[in-house]
C-alpha positions as CSV (number, residue, x, y, z in Angstrom):
1,A,0.0,0.0,0.0
2,E,1.2,3.5,-0.8
3,I,0.3,7.1,0.0
4,N,1.7,10.0,-1.9
5,P,0.7,13.5,-0.8
6,Y,2.3,16.4,-2.8
7,L,2.1,20.0,-3.7
8,R,2.5,21.1,-7.4
9,W,3.3,24.5,-8.8
10,N,3.1,25.3,-12.5
11,F,4.7,28.6,-13.6
12,E,5.3,29.8,-17.2
13,F,8.7,28.1,-17.4
14,L,9.0,26.2,-14.2
15,D,7.2,23.1,-12.9
16,L,7.8,22.0,-9.3
17,T,6.4,19.1,-7.3
18,I,7.3,18.6,-3.6
19,G,5.9,15.7,-1.7
20,V,6.6,12.4,0.1
21,K,5.7,8.8,-0.6
22,G,4.9,6.3,2.1
23,A,4.9,2.6,1.4
24,M,4.2,-0.4,3.6
25,A,5.9,-3.8,3.2
26,S,3.9,-6.6,4.7
27,D,5.4,-10.1,4.8
28,S,6.5,-12.0,7.9
29,A,6.9,-8.5,9.5
30,T,5.4,-5.1,8.6
31,E,7.6,-2.1,7.8
32,F,6.7,1.4,6.7
33,Y,9.0,3.4,4.5
34,V,9.0,7.2,3.6
35,Y,10.6,8.5,0.4
36,P,11.2,11.9,-1.1
37,E,9.0,12.9,-4.1
38,V,10.6,16.0,-5.5
39,R,10.6,16.9,-9.2
40,A,11.5,20.1,-11.0
41,S,11.8,21.1,-14.6
42,Y,12.8,24.4,-16.1
43,Q,12.1,25.3,-19.7
44,V,15.0,27.4,-21.1
45,I,13.9,27.6,-24.8
46,P,10.3,26.6,-25.4
47,K,10.1,23.1,-27.1
48,Y,13.9,23.0,-27.7
49,L,15.6,23.0,-24.2
50,R,14.3,21.9,-20.8
51,F,16.3,20.9,-17.8
52,Y,14.8,18.6,-15.2
53,A,15.8,17.0,-11.8
54,S,14.2,14.7,-9.3
55,A,14.8,13.1,-6.0
56,T,12.6,10.0,-5.5
57,G,12.4,6.6,-4.0
58,G,10.1,3.6,-3.8
59,L,9.3,0.1,-2.7
60,E,8.8,-2.7,-5.2
61,R,7.3,-6.0,-4.3
62,N,9.0,-8.9,-6.2
63,S,6.0,-11.2,-6.6
64,L,6.0,-14.5,-8.5
65,K,4.2,-12.8,-11.4
66,S,6.5,-9.8,-11.7
67,V,9.7,-12.0,-11.4
68,S,8.4,-14.5,-14.0
69,D,7.4,-11.7,-16.3
70,E,11.1,-10.6,-16.3
71,N,12.5,-14.1,-16.4
72,P,10.1,-17.0,-17.3
73,W,12.8,-19.6,-16.5
74,I,12.8,-19.1,-12.8
75,N,12.7,-22.1,-10.4
76,S,9.3,-22.9,-8.9
77,I,10.8,-22.4,-5.4
78,F,12.0,-18.8,-5.7
79,P,13.1,-16.3,-2.9
80,L,10.6,-13.4,-3.1
81,G,11.1,-10.1,-1.3
82,F,10.9,-6.4,-1.6
83,T,13.4,-4.1,-3.4
84,N,13.8,-0.8,-1.6
85,T,15.1,2.2,-3.6
86,K,16.0,4.4,-0.7
87,Y,16.6,7.3,-3.0
88,Q,17.2,8.1,-6.6
89,L,18.7,11.4,-7.7
90,K,18.2,12.2,-11.4
91,G,19.0,15.1,-13.7
92,G,18.8,15.7,-17.4
93,V,18.0,17.7,-20.4
94,T,15.3,17.2,-23.0
95,G,13.8,18.9,-26.0
96,K,14.1,19.2,-29.8
97,A,17.3,19.4,-31.8
98,S,15.2,20.3,-34.8
99,E,11.6,20.1,-35.9
100,S,12.0,16.3,-36.6
101,I,14.6,15.3,-33.9
102,D,13.8,14.9,-30.2
103,Y,16.4,14.1,-27.5
104,N,16.5,13.2,-23.8
105,F,19.7,12.8,-21.9
106,S,19.8,11.9,-18.2
107,V,22.1,10.8,-15.4
108,A,20.8,9.0,-12.3
109,Y,22.3,7.7,-9.0
110,A,20.3,5.4,-6.8
111,D,20.9,3.6,-3.4
112,I,19.0,0.3,-3.6
113,E,18.5,-2.3,-0.9
114,N,17.7,-5.9,-1.9
115,M,18.0,-5.6,-5.6
116,L,17.1,-8.8,-7.3
117,F,19.6,-10.6,-9.6
118,F,19.1,-13.9,-11.4
119,N,21.7,-16.7,-11.1
120,N,21.7,-20.2,-12.8
121,D,20.5,-22.8,-10.3
122,Y,22.8,-25.9,-10.5
123,L,22.2,-27.4,-7.1
124,L,18.5,-27.8,-6.4
125,S,19.1,-30.4,-3.7
126,Y,15.4,-30.3,-2.9
127,S,14.4,-31.4,-6.4
128,P,15.0,-34.9,-7.8
129,A,14.2,-33.8,-11.4
130,I,17.3,-34.4,-13.5
131,D,16.5,-31.8,-16.1
132,Q,16.9,-29.1,-13.4
133,K,20.4,-30.1,-12.6
134,F,21.8,-28.5,-15.8
135,G,21.4,-24.9,-14.8
136,N,18.5,-24.2,-17.1
137,K,16.5,-22.7,-14.3
138,F,17.2,-19.5,-12.3
139,T,17.1,-18.6,-8.7
140,G,17.1,-15.2,-7.1
141,I,20.0,-13.4,-5.3
142,Y,19.5,-10.1,-3.5
143,D,22.2,-7.5,-2.9
144,D,22.4,-3.9,-1.7
145,I,23.8,-1.7,-4.5
146,Q,24.6,1.8,-5.7
147,L,23.5,2.2,-9.3
148,T,24.7,5.0,-11.7
149,A,22.7,5.1,-14.9
150,V,23.3,7.2,-18.0
151,S,20.5,7.3,-20.6
152,L,20.2,8.8,-24.1
153,E,17.1,8.8,-26.2
154,L,16.9,10.2,-29.8
155,G,13.7,10.3,-31.7
156,Y,13.2,11.1,-35.4
157,Q,9.7,11.8,-36.8
158,Q,9.4,12.4,-40.5
159,S,5.6,12.5,-40.6
160,R,2.8,11.1,-38.4
161,Y,3.3,7.8,-40.2
162,F,7.0,7.4,-39.8
163,N,9.0,7.7,-36.6
164,V,12.1,6.0,-35.1
165,L,13.3,6.0,-31.5
166,L,16.8,5.0,-30.4
167,R,17.5,4.3,-26.7
168,L,20.9,3.7,-25.1
169,N,21.5,3.0,-21.4
170,Y,24.7,2.5,-19.5
171,N,24.4,1.0,-16.0
172,D,27.3,0.9,-13.4
173,Y,26.5,-1.4,-10.5
174,Q,28.5,-1.1,-7.3
175,L,27.6,-4.3,-5.4
176,T,28.0,-5.0,-1.6
177,T,28.5,-8.8,-1.6
178,Q,28.0,-10.3,-5.1
179,A,30.9,-10.6,-7.5
180,K,28.8,-9.4,-10.5
181,P,25.4,-8.0,-11.3
182,W,24.1,-11.4,-12.4
183,H,22.1,-11.2,-15.6
184,K,21.8,-7.4,-15.5
185,P,23.3,-5.7,-18.6
186,T,25.8,-2.9,-18.4
187,I,24.7,-1.6,-21.8
188,E,21.2,-1.7,-23.1
189,A,20.1,-0.5,-26.6
190,S,16.8,-0.5,-28.4
191,L,15.6,0.7,-31.7
192,S,11.8,1.0,-32.4
193,G,9.8,2.5,-35.1
């Protein structure tokens, strides 16, 4: 359950939102978390240049459905839990480079507790099935991390019938106990149209 009271101001060139978000994690114990919810954007040149910044956080429940949507090859006995983004600081710039080219560039830093990673499950001592001994199923591993993410989006729109969007993300994971950010990519790219 979440609550999110906030105040929002819209001026000619400035948008500002200040609030808090409260979330409750209920499992074997119940805990309540409070996160900042601050967002600001300033339009320097209408349509062409806007700066934005935010300080946010949140609690994500890793349910069997959400985990299997991300990785359908998980083991049927999977450690579920909550991922707690204590805070995320983000800043960027967005706008139009020309009438047909849009851009969005951002840098973010987050302190995350219990981030879920996937690892091949070779042991499964509780399962006698031989096909699961080959590592073709995944189990979950949780670790506390600091994540720095750099993102670039470029969009091209020739007409209302033709547009292309390129997304590039670079993720730098600083882990507490794990040797690697298992099955989480450092570089992500997508092209859609």
